[in-house]
Amino acid sequence: MNLPHNYEMVIGLEVHAQVNTQSKLFSGAATAFGAEPNTQACAIDLAMPGMLPVLNHAAVDAGIKLGLAIEATVNPVSVFARKNYFYPDLPKGYQTSQYDQPIVEHGKLEIEVEPKDGEPYSKVVNITRMHLEEDAGKSIHADHANVSYVDLNRAGVPLMEIVSEPEIASPEEAGAYMKKMRALVRFLDICDGDMEKGNLRCDANVSVRKKGIKEFGTRCEIKNLNSIRHVMAAIQHEAERQVEVLEAGGSIDQQTRLWDPDKQETRTLRSKEDAHDYRYFPCPDLLPLRLSEERIAKVRATMPKLPDVLKTELMDAGLPAYDAGLISGDRAYVAYFAELSQGRDIKLAANWMTVELFGALNKLDKGLEDSPVSAAQLGGLVDLIASGKISGKIAKQVFATMLESGKDAAAIVAEQGLGQISDEGALREIVAKVVAAMPDAVAKYKGGNERVFGSFVGAVMKETKGQANPEMVNRLIKEAVASR
Amino acid sequence: MTQDILTLSATEALGKLANGEVSSVELTRATLARMEARKHINAYITPTAEHALAQAEASDKRRKEGRAGLLEGLPLGIKDLFCTNGILTTAASKILHNFVPHYESTVTERLWQAGAVMTGKLNLDEFAMGTSTENSAYGNTLNPWDESRIPGGSSGGSSAAVADYQCFGATGTDTGGSIRQPASMCGVVGIKPTYGRMSRWGIVAFASSLDQAGMFARTVEDAALLLEASAGHDPKDSTSADLPVPAWSKNLQRDIKGLKIGLPKEYFIDGMDTRVRDSVMQAVKRFEAEGAEIVEISLPTTKYALAAYYIVNPAEASSNLARYDGMRYGLRVEGDNLLDTYIKSRSEGFGEEPKRRIMVGNYVLSSGYYDAYYSKAMKIRTLLAREFAAAFEKVDVIMTPTAPNPAFKIGEKADDPISLYLEDAYTVTVNMAGLPGISVPAAPVEDRGSLLPVGLQIIGKKWDEQTILQVAFAWQTMGGVERLGWRG
């Protein structure tokens, strides 16, 4: 269901991306997912008396990378602040975050939107800021008993909070924004981007207003959306709810709401009146974070070429937009393709990667990183095709064997005797024999029935077990028929 | 024999340990016996006799093997704000009544690395909040000069123990004067180095941007030596400075001729205790007689310093004390639900003063008040630091009284938190500006029939502990420092 035609949505997204550092933002404890509860929490994470934070500079570098990738300002000075509130999964009684001086400001992200009804389009969404902060632990509430459990493995894990301007106008745009952001952080290798594991989460600020009105409506914030599907559905339902309230003559209360995917509705978590006063102040245990030009340049030098740039380059090299977009959107794809296409026909290489390889991996339910066929191996196969050693048809057969056995294409071709026959003398003999054995067909062909040509080809292929060079066969058949 | 060795300075005791006149075990036994005999002073929360003797034995063995450290075999007391591995660490609070850390603070770790022996954990005001050691959950400490009086605070256990020969030196922490003021009250030497000189790692945090560890000793050379053994960069504390530690104790001689001493007029005002002023001015005159040049200076922002301090300090404290919530360690009082458990644990666990500071701190940080209070207080801090820096363009050291009065009677100010806060008036500026300061005994004064020590505060430039130690040493050499006679 869409909104009534006279309403529009105003959406801002706050994405929480877990930085994929080995250790926490302010302690040396590990960050691996799925460990036994409370086995990855040291004295600092447990907020034992006298413990002090030490900033993890790998997380800072990740922040710089994101800032550069979204063409933002990476601030020379940023400040960690304490956000004070009590909860058992927040051992210190405050979260160390950045408040009025974040590390990154004024960025942008170009998204490609594919609406259900309508033409695809692209749009630039401005990014207000990105700051670094530590995650809280996890509270597990046992329903049956009057107890709760706390797992502090996640406490202190570094997060990037990326806040967009309220410039997103539909669930589709929100979905496209999330997809693009996920691809970007993965591409930069700063976040695993796995929403199921919670290392990419999103809060959506949603308001509606009548078209033509400039002022924003009162917004509600939907917390902790952990899949793109949920982001889109929650926004749609929340906007519809707000329109219903307004149409009934009511007004929107500024609230924090939760999305219930089972009931497909949002419900109130707390209203503005219950909002915490977090008593932010600069954390006196940490010095202001100062980033020199040199440091930023050093990080920049380690960054890969970004997807948008790569896509343009691949298109300039002759790839269709779809293939270029697909290959450039993932760092593993880019690396694979770089090796595969090195010194080879780029279109042929792209075709084999995106159609044959991806098709096969899809069926096997495997990612490229688990591909049984390496880029070098696929390259070997492409070489055999390009040099005419095997036909495209044989190549598919060889590829299937490669997937199963992990062997090189050349070895399979040799073992199974699949090498294409390009020996003109040998082929000429075979063709002559075939043509001689089909006088009726020759007559029909000469009488103008070109369709019988295929039966010559079929017969030659049968004779050569499909290994004859098709172009050569065509030419030799034409010569043989003409000479009769 | 006992009195002879216990009244030695740390440096003298180390000399006798080195030439074999006395063993660490003998020194430690004598100290432990003194602690037992003088238990009523209540200097220690947790004496650690067994631990001390084990350390002393190990020390004697090391010395025999020729592996003696800088403080080899020396019995020291530790303020119970320093976390000590496997040993109860209370911060004088009920909320940590059962807290045994599994780690050692950097400062104490360095002392043990240098061969020192721990006699026990010393009393203090709860979480170092106070100026009289009356705010301890483990009872107040008596001033050995006059047992009806307070020993100063918050490090009152440390100052009393050092003055009363219950250890050869002690650690302290100083957030607004908590080393210098009790040193002044008990007639011992107390030094707070530059902020960032000592690691704060493993010290129960009070107000992080002001807290700094330091040392109590009976002589200036002892203070220099103890500081030397424990100062220096610690990668575990982001605010600790990566600077080399000078050999302060080997460079104490200095010609006073030409030394420029600044006297800030804001510290010598009408209405101040004239006995304190006279005692300090007597010392200043003596320096002048030795050839020093006395320069009157002005630090006009001083009048706002105490107010600003009592904003920054509770703000940081309110946040630092949030971790004591009954969830993971320390006192937990079960309630009907989470909020009730928080309220009960913290209500029973914290004493009056921490509660007062938590409330003030939360207030000044709350939205709508932040700019009026915290933000403004931080600006005052900047101004203070600038004024001091400008003053040090003209002078080498600044001299002031350490405290506005000699030790007062126990209970005398207990119902008046503001007058207790005023005890910090001369010392907080040094913390606010992050400077090094030392208190050395000036001439004692009479108060209601008792002779009581008065502290001379010497303030130095940032990172220039050497100069204030030299000036303090000169004062000691002039015969200025008078120790408490043997009691009991």
XYZ file of C-alpha atoms in Angstrom, chain B:
488
model
C 66.518 0.052 68.667
C 62.925 0.099 67.346
C 62.569 3.847 67.707
C 66.027 4.379 66.220
C 65.251 2.580 63.013
C 61.627 3.681 62.660
C 62.483 7.377 62.868
C 64.980 7.100 60.042
C 64.153 8.751 56.780
C 63.564 6.396 53.850
C 66.920 7.361 52.380
C 68.689 6.617 55.685
C 66.854 3.319 56.052
C 67.857 2.305 52.512
C 71.451 3.134 53.475
C 71.301 0.808 56.454
C 69.647 -1.899 54.350
C 72.434 -1.506 51.803
C 75.280 -1.788 54.317
C 73.618 -4.701 56.081
C 72.990 -2.938 59.388
C 69.363 -3.919 59.155
C 67.389 -6.392 57.061
C 64.090 -5.718 55.345
C 62.485 -8.339 57.559
C 63.697 -6.475 60.677
C 62.553 -3.141 59.307
C 59.209 -4.589 58.313
C 58.684 -6.359 61.660
C 59.416 -3.125 63.501
C 56.989 -1.235 61.301
C 54.262 -3.847 61.748
C 54.751 -3.725 65.510
C 54.484 0.070 65.450
C 51.268 -0.198 63.376
C 49.842 -2.604 65.959
C 50.864 -0.394 68.872
C 49.402 2.699 67.228
C 46.231 1.062 65.932
C 44.062 3.729 67.551
C 45.342 6.298 65.054
C 43.382 4.245 62.483
C 45.823 5.055 59.711
C 45.344 1.678 58.058
C 42.130 0.134 56.772
C 43.845 -3.140 55.923
C 47.260 -3.913 57.398
C 48.935 -6.613 55.317
C 51.428 -8.132 57.758
C 51.784 -11.543 56.154
C 52.124 -10.110 52.686
C 54.663 -7.573 53.970
C 56.849 -10.202 55.632
C 56.796 -12.380 52.535
C 57.826 -9.382 50.440
C 60.531 -8.476 52.968
C 61.987 -11.991 52.916
C 62.033 -11.971 49.140
C 63.681 -8.560 49.251
C 66.440 -9.688 51.603
C 67.068 -12.615 49.269
C 67.294 -10.319 46.251
C 69.706 -8.055 48.081
C 71.897 -11.023 48.961
C 71.883 -11.995 45.308
C 72.957 -8.502 44.354
C 69.685 -7.634 42.657
C 68.643 -4.693 44.840
C 66.210 -2.179 43.354
C 65.931 1.532 44.039
C 63.646 0.978 47.064
C 64.875 -2.477 48.022
C 63.311 -3.613 51.299
C 61.631 -0.311 52.192
C 58.231 -0.594 53.979
C 55.649 1.687 52.382
C 51.962 2.316 53.012
C 49.504 2.446 50.115
C 46.438 4.650 50.023
C 43.452 2.346 49.693
C 42.528 3.905 46.374
C 45.295 2.012 44.551
C 44.190 -1.407 43.337
C 46.462 -4.091 44.729
C 46.406 -7.567 43.260
C 44.721 -10.057 45.576
C 44.382 -7.529 48.395
C 41.163 -5.869 49.511
C 40.786 -2.427 47.933
C 37.903 -0.415 49.393
C 38.371 3.263 48.464
C 37.077 3.634 52.069
C 33.610 2.910 50.746
C 31.085 0.379 51.861
C 30.190 -0.180 48.223
C 33.625 -1.813 47.712
C 33.658 -3.544 51.118
C 34.503 -6.910 49.519
C 36.385 -5.857 46.406
C 39.624 -7.727 45.739
C 41.236 -6.685 42.437
C 42.987 -9.200 40.229
C 45.347 -6.532 38.945
C 47.921 -4.126 40.333
C 47.975 -0.385 39.725
C 50.897 0.810 37.624
C 52.250 3.071 40.386
C 52.299 0.331 43.033
C 53.572 -2.229 40.535
C 56.569 0.045 39.923
C 57.177 0.362 43.660
C 57.242 -3.441 44.037
C 59.486 -3.686 40.981
C 61.853 -1.315 42.792
C 61.856 -3.685 45.782
C 59.477 -1.908 48.181
C 57.405 -3.749 50.795
C 53.705 -3.001 51.377
C 52.711 -2.576 55.005
C 49.013 -2.164 54.264
C 46.215 -0.139 52.752
C 45.793 3.324 54.218
C 42.645 5.146 55.216
C 41.154 8.001 53.226
C 37.949 9.910 52.694
C 35.520 7.748 50.756
C 36.569 7.780 47.076
C 39.046 10.527 48.084
C 36.170 12.953 48.610
C 37.030 15.067 51.586
C 39.633 17.097 53.422
C 39.573 15.460 56.856
C 39.388 11.649 56.426
C 36.167 11.827 58.405
C 34.264 10.571 55.335
C 35.653 7.048 55.572
C 33.348 4.065 55.919
C 36.105 2.597 58.117
C 36.216 5.342 60.745
C 38.244 8.540 60.863
C 42.017 8.744 61.244
C 43.572 10.710 64.119
C 46.248 13.339 63.694
C 49.347 12.104 65.572
C 50.292 15.715 66.506
C 47.018 16.047 68.424
C 44.750 13.063 68.460
C 41.637 15.190 68.896
C 42.263 16.581 65.416
C 41.835 15.487 61.826
C 44.918 14.469 59.774
C 43.684 16.278 56.667
C 42.323 14.494 53.650
C 41.611 12.793 51.579
C 44.949 10.989 52.045
C 44.749 11.322 55.844
C 45.791 7.726 56.495
C 48.934 8.320 54.440
C 49.911 11.589 56.139
C 49.223 10.223 59.630
C 51.115 6.973 59.004
C 54.200 8.758 57.663
C 54.158 11.347 60.476
C 53.599 8.634 63.102
C 56.434 6.382 61.861
C 54.047 3.628 60.786
C 55.806 3.443 57.391
C 58.754 5.121 55.659
C 56.673 6.714 52.976
C 53.251 6.365 51.439
C 51.397 6.844 48.219
C 48.629 9.375 47.930
C 46.392 10.822 45.291
C 45.661 14.491 44.860
C 42.573 15.722 43.018
C 42.214 19.123 44.669
C 44.814 18.991 47.422
C 44.435 15.480 48.826
C 48.199 15.001 49.177
C 49.370 18.517 49.982
C 46.676 19.455 52.516
C 47.081 16.334 54.723
C 50.875 16.692 54.414
C 50.420 20.202 55.737
C 48.162 18.998 58.589
C 50.587 16.253 59.682
C 53.871 18.068 59.139
C 55.266 15.827 56.414
C 56.383 16.332 52.820
C 53.721 15.708 50.175
C 54.243 16.054 46.441
C 51.707 16.040 43.635
C 53.533 15.937 40.308
C 52.375 17.413 37.005
C 49.153 15.910 35.628
C 50.252 13.115 33.306
C 53.478 12.360 35.165
C 52.057 9.346 37.010
C 49.896 6.605 35.551
C 46.314 6.631 36.770
C 45.840 3.021 35.657
C 44.567 0.918 38.526
C 43.752 3.838 40.792
C 40.048 4.081 41.655
C 38.979 7.110 39.607
C 37.509 10.149 41.295
C 37.769 13.129 38.914
C 39.888 11.873 36.045
C 41.103 15.192 34.640
C 42.348 16.268 38.081
C 43.459 13.017 39.773
C 47.176 12.532 40.117
C 49.150 10.144 42.275
C 51.974 11.412 44.410
C 54.034 10.661 47.495
C 54.234 11.307 51.223
C 57.619 11.251 52.921
C 59.409 12.605 55.955
C 62.114 14.309 53.898
C 62.349 15.993 50.509
C 64.973 13.538 49.240
C 62.668 10.668 50.207
C 59.792 12.273 48.294
C 62.039 12.704 45.245
C 63.208 9.102 45.403
C 59.715 7.610 45.794
C 58.392 9.716 42.950
C 61.306 8.748 40.744
C 60.604 5.063 41.295
C 56.948 5.293 40.343
C 56.565 8.053 37.747
C 56.688 7.797 33.987
C 54.765 6.958 30.880
C 52.234 4.156 30.873
C 50.639 3.158 27.556
C 47.619 1.927 29.513
C 46.766 5.496 30.558
C 46.056 7.717 27.547
C 46.583 10.854 29.639
C 50.041 9.828 30.862
C 52.815 11.772 29.187
C 55.509 10.053 27.181
C 58.392 11.906 28.814
C 61.538 10.620 30.480
C 61.668 10.699 34.288
C 64.601 12.806 35.525
C 66.773 11.539 38.382
C 65.198 14.072 40.743
C 66.745 12.652 43.913
C 70.274 13.064 42.541
C 69.830 16.690 41.610
C 68.481 18.374 44.728
C 71.236 20.907 45.409
C 70.550 24.369 44.132
C 71.809 27.823 44.901
C 68.906 29.915 46.087
C 70.640 33.158 45.092
C 68.683 34.742 42.281
C 65.764 32.337 42.597
C 62.598 34.224 41.736
C 59.747 33.418 44.078
C 56.269 34.587 43.126
C 53.750 35.491 45.827
C 50.261 35.674 44.345
C 48.404 38.454 46.113
C 45.109 36.552 45.802
C 46.517 33.938 48.217
C 47.421 36.455 50.893
C 44.229 38.297 51.633
C 42.657 40.087 54.573
C 40.772 37.743 56.799
C 43.101 34.818 56.307
C 44.471 32.972 59.320
C 47.299 35.283 60.398
C 49.220 32.453 62.037
C 49.297 30.595 58.732
C 50.290 33.740 56.879
C 53.047 34.536 59.363
C 54.421 31.014 59.223
C 54.556 31.059 55.429
C 55.935 34.612 55.264
C 58.628 33.678 57.750
C 59.765 31.021 55.307
C 59.573 33.456 52.400
C 61.697 35.970 54.328
C 64.262 33.304 55.018
C 64.533 32.586 51.288
C 64.907 36.311 50.667
C 67.694 36.414 53.224
C 69.396 33.579 51.313
C 69.365 35.708 48.183
C 66.068 34.835 46.551
C 64.086 37.545 44.848
C 60.471 37.933 45.981
C 58.045 39.017 43.263
C 54.440 39.891 43.886
C 52.271 38.400 41.163
C 48.565 38.313 40.439
C 46.408 35.347 39.436
C 43.056 37.101 39.201
C 41.011 34.072 38.113
C 41.847 32.453 41.452
C 38.624 33.800 42.918
C 36.592 31.589 40.576
C 38.826 28.543 40.886
C 37.179 26.840 43.846
C 33.668 27.285 42.418
C 34.798 25.959 39.045
C 36.595 23.068 40.738
C 33.433 22.079 42.566
C 31.683 21.840 39.213
C 34.312 19.889 37.247
C 35.073 17.571 40.132
C 31.514 16.374 40.905
C 30.668 16.225 37.188
C 33.460 13.742 36.521
C 32.871 11.952 39.817
C 29.166 11.429 39.087
C 30.104 9.624 35.899
C 33.096 7.735 37.349
C 30.982 6.394 40.202
C 28.207 5.130 37.921
C 29.983 1.763 37.623
C 29.289 0.991 41.267
C 25.848 -0.372 40.571
C 25.812 -3.671 42.444
C 25.789 -5.657 39.212
C 29.284 -7.081 38.856
C 31.199 -6.549 42.119
C 30.953 -4.737 45.400
C 27.878 -4.246 47.532
C 24.571 -5.414 46.083
C 21.307 -4.976 47.928
C 18.549 -6.899 46.165
C 15.444 -4.913 45.410
C 12.084 -5.745 43.893
C 13.269 -4.875 40.403
C 16.288 -3.502 38.584
C 15.723 0.133 39.515
C 15.069 -0.817 43.121
C 18.293 -2.841 43.226
C 20.244 0.105 41.841
C 18.713 2.482 44.342
C 19.161 0.210 47.342
C 22.734 -0.797 46.453
C 23.866 2.746 45.837
C 21.927 4.253 48.745
C 23.481 1.821 51.197
C 26.859 1.639 49.507
C 27.726 5.309 49.204
C 28.217 7.688 52.100
C 26.949 11.258 52.282
C 29.768 12.953 50.405
C 29.762 10.745 47.295
C 25.978 11.124 47.175
C 26.315 14.892 47.414
C 28.847 14.970 44.577
C 26.842 12.606 42.394
C 23.828 14.865 42.738
C 25.766 18.062 42.081
C 27.567 16.406 39.172
C 24.399 15.166 37.539
C 22.860 18.580 37.975
C 25.671 20.546 36.361
C 25.840 18.134 33.419
C 22.118 17.971 32.784
C 20.744 19.446 29.615
C 20.048 23.111 29.922
C 22.654 23.563 32.666
C 25.760 22.238 30.939
C 26.688 25.557 29.341
C 26.054 27.553 32.479
C 28.136 25.278 34.678
C 30.440 22.680 33.176
C 31.283 24.575 30.044
C 31.973 27.767 31.981
C 34.055 25.926 34.575
C 36.234 24.493 31.801
C 36.800 28.025 30.495
C 37.913 29.101 33.972
C 40.343 26.210 33.880
C 41.839 27.442 30.651
C 42.175 30.953 32.074
C 43.833 29.654 35.228
C 46.359 27.642 33.239
C 47.157 30.711 31.122
C 47.606 32.923 34.155
C 49.990 30.453 35.747
C 51.929 30.098 32.503
C 52.239 33.881 32.280
C 53.351 34.084 35.912
C 56.046 31.477 35.291
C 57.482 33.752 32.598
C 58.467 35.989 35.527
C 59.167 33.619 38.401
C 60.743 30.202 39.001
C 58.337 29.011 41.673
C 55.223 30.272 43.398
C 54.852 30.085 47.168
C 51.547 30.018 49.045
C 50.150 28.450 52.185
C 49.072 24.859 51.538
C 45.903 25.106 53.602
C 44.024 28.046 55.100
C 44.373 26.704 58.649
C 46.169 24.148 60.793
C 44.425 20.849 61.576
C 40.980 21.413 63.039
C 39.182 19.338 65.644
C 37.450 16.121 64.700
C 33.779 16.862 64.055
C 34.346 20.606 64.089
C 33.375 21.069 60.449
C 31.620 17.790 59.874
C 28.183 19.382 59.457
C 29.437 22.096 57.178
C 30.474 20.722 53.784
C 31.190 24.192 52.416
C 33.795 24.967 55.058
C 35.382 21.597 54.296
C 35.444 22.535 50.604
C 37.207 25.787 51.510
C 40.109 23.717 52.838
C 41.023 23.202 49.160
C 41.125 26.899 48.302
C 44.937 27.114 47.975
C 45.468 23.748 46.352
C 42.745 23.264 43.702
C 44.209 25.838 41.330
C 47.271 23.614 40.907
C 45.098 20.653 39.880
C 42.932 22.811 37.647
C 46.074 23.960 35.822
C 47.739 20.521 35.928
C 50.896 21.843 37.649
C 53.269 20.172 40.119
C 53.034 21.240 43.746
C 54.740 20.231 46.966
C 53.894 20.935 50.588
C 56.731 21.112 53.112
C 56.386 21.901 56.809
C 56.833 25.570 57.719
C 57.030 26.750 61.346
C 54.351 25.128 63.547
C 51.699 27.340 65.161
C 49.681 27.332 68.367
C 46.007 26.496 68.267
C 43.940 26.034 71.410
C 46.850 24.675 73.374
C 48.399 22.475 70.684
C 51.451 23.012 68.552
C 50.408 22.182 64.986
C 52.215 22.023 61.658
C 51.571 24.432 58.799
C 52.394 23.658 55.176
C 54.338 25.811 52.753
C 53.156 25.105 49.218
C 55.673 25.444 46.406
C 54.152 25.412 42.925
C 56.222 24.816 39.798
C 56.028 24.972 36.039
C 54.532 22.107 34.138
C 56.931 19.128 34.145
C 59.344 21.008 36.413
C 59.160 18.856 39.531
C 62.926 19.264 39.775
C 62.805 22.947 40.701
C 60.132 22.613 43.402
C 62.033 19.656 44.876
C 65.242 21.719 44.879
C 63.540 24.672 46.554
C 61.885 22.377 49.101
C 65.250 20.710 49.709
C 66.843 24.110 50.260
C 64.161 24.881 52.833
C 64.849 21.582 54.567
C 68.585 22.328 54.535
C 67.884 25.709 56.129
C 66.327 23.737 58.959
C 62.792 24.627 58.039
C 61.330 21.148 58.164
C 60.503 20.050 61.682
C 59.461 16.451 62.265
C 57.026 15.210 64.871
C 58.760 13.762 67.922
C 58.350 10.117 68.822
C 55.033 9.347 70.512
C 53.665 6.247 72.149
